[in-house]
Coordinates of C-alpha atoms in Angstrom, one line a residue:
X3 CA 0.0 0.0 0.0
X4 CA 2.7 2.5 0.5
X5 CA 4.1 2.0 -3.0
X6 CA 0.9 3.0 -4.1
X7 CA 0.7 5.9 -2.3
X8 CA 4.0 7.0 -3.0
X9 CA 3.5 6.1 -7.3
X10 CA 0.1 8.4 -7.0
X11 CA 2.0 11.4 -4.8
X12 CA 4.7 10.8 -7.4
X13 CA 2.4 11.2 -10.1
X14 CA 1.3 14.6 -8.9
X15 CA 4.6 16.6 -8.8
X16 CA 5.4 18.8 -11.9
X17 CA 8.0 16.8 -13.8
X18 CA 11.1 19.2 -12.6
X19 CA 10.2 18.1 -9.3
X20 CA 9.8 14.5 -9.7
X21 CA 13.2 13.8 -7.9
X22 CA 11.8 11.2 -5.5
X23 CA 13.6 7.6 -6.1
X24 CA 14.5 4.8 -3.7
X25 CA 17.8 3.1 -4.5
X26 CA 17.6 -0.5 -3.5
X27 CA 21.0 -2.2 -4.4
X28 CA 22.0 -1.7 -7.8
X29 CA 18.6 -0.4 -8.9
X30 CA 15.4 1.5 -7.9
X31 CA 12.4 -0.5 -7.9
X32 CA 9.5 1.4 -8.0
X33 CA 8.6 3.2 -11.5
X34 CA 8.8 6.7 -11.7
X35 CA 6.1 7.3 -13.6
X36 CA 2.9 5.2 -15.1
X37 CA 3.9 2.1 -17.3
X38 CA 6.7 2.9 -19.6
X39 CA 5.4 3.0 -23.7
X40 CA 8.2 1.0 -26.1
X41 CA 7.0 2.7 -29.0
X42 CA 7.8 6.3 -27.1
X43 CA 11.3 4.5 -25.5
X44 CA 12.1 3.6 -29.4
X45 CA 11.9 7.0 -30.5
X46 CA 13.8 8.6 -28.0
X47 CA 16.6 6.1 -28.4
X48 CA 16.6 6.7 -32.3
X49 CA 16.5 10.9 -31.7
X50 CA 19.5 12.9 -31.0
X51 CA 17.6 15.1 -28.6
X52 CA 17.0 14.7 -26.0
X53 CA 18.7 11.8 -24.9
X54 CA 20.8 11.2 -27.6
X55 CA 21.3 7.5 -26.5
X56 CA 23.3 6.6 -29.9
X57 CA 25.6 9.3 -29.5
X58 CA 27.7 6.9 -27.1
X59 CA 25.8 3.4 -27.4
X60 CA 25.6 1.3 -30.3
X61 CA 22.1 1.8 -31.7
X62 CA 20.1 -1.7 -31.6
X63 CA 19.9 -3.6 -34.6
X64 CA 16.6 -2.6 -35.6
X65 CA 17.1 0.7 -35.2
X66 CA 20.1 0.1 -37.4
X67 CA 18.2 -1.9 -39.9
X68 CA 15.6 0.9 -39.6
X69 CA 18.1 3.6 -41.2
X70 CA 19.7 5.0 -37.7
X71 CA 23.2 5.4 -38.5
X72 CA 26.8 7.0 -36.5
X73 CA 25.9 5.3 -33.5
X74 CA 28.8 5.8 -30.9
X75 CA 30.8 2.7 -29.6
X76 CA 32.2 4.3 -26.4
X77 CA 29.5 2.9 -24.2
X78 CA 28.4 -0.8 -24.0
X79 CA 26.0 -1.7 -26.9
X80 CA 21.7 -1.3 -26.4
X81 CA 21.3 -4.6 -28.2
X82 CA 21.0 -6.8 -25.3
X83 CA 20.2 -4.4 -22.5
X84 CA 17.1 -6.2 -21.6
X85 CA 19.2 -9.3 -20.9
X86 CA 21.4 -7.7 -18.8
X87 CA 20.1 -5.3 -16.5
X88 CA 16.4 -5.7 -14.9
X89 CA 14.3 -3.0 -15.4
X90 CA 14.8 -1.6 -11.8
X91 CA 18.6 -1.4 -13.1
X92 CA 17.9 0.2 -16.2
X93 CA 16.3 2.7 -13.8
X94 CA 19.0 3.1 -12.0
X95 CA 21.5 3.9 -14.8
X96 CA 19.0 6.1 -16.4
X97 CA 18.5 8.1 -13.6
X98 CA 21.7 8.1 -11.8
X99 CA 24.8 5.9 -13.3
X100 CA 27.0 8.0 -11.2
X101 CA 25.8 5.4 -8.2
X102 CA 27.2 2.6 -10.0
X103 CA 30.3 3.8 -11.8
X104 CA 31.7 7.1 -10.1
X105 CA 34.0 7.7 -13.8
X106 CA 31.1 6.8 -16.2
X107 CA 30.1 9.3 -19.3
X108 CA 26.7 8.7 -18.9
X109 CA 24.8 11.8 -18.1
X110 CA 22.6 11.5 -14.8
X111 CA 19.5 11.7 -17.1
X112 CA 16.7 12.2 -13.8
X113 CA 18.8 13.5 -10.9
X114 CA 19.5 17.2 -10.5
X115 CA 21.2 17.7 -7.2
X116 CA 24.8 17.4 -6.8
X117 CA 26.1 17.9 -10.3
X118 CA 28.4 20.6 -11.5
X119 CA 29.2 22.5 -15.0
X120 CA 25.0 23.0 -15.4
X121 CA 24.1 26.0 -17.4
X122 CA 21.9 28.2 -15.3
X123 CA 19.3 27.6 -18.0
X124 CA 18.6 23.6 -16.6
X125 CA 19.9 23.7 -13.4
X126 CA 17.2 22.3 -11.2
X127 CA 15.7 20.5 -14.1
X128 CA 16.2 16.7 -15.2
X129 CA 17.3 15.9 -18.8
X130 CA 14.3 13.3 -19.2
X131 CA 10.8 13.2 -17.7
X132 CA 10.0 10.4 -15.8
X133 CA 7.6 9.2 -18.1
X134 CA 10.6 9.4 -20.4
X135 CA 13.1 7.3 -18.0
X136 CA 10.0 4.8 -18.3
X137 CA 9.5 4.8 -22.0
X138 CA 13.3 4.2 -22.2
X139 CA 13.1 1.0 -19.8
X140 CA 10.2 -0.3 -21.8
X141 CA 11.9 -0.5 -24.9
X142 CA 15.3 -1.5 -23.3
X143 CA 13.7 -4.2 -21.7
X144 CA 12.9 -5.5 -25.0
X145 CA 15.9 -5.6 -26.2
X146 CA 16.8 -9.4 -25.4

């Protein structure tokens, strides 16, 4: 019961505010938003903006066979991504990959405290919705 409660006060917040997340391990259970839509989580893997997942990831092979091309190759490929990580560590990395790997690349795509070098512009603000982060992990999740 208080998952649901926290999923329905969750739901309420405006999405800059949407910073509530429970780290559980490597990975954050509980959705950030309603159920995650693949066909949304496709598109924003496939667009440069904005979270121009290709620009460091090797783009899956549909998306490849699709016509996506210049994929990057400096961050482990998104073909298999649903065989590797659950969906609760999709989340995490989405959100935060900081908490896994202190070095990584990866921007934190959902957090917006702590980090440094933030344009006045989108301080305060995440990069992705959480309705994004979800979209993402429905289509990564696919990916077996």
């Amino acid at each position: 019961m208080r998952h649901l409660v926290f999923i329905a006060l969750l739901a309420t917040l405006p999405a800059h505010a949407q910073q509530a997340y429970r780290i559980v391990g490597d990975g954050i259970a509980l959705p950030l938003a309603a159920d995650g839509d693949i066909s949304r989580g496709r598109q924003l893997v496939a667009a440069r903006d904005p979270a121009n997942c290709i620009l460091c990831h090797g783009a899956p092979a549909a998306l490849r066979e699709g016509g996506v091309r210049f994929s990057g190759d400096l961050a482990p490929p998104l073909d298999g991504a649903g065989a590797r990580w659950t969906p609760a560590q999709l989340r995490l990395r989405l959100v935060d990959s900081a908490r896994l790997n202190p070095q990584t690349i990866m921007p934190a795509y959902f957090r917006t405290e702590g980090l440094t070098e933030v344009a006045a512009a989108y301080r305060g603000k995440p990069i992705l919705s959480a309705r994004e982060i979800e979209d993402l992990i429905a289509y990564l999740s696919t990916l077996k």
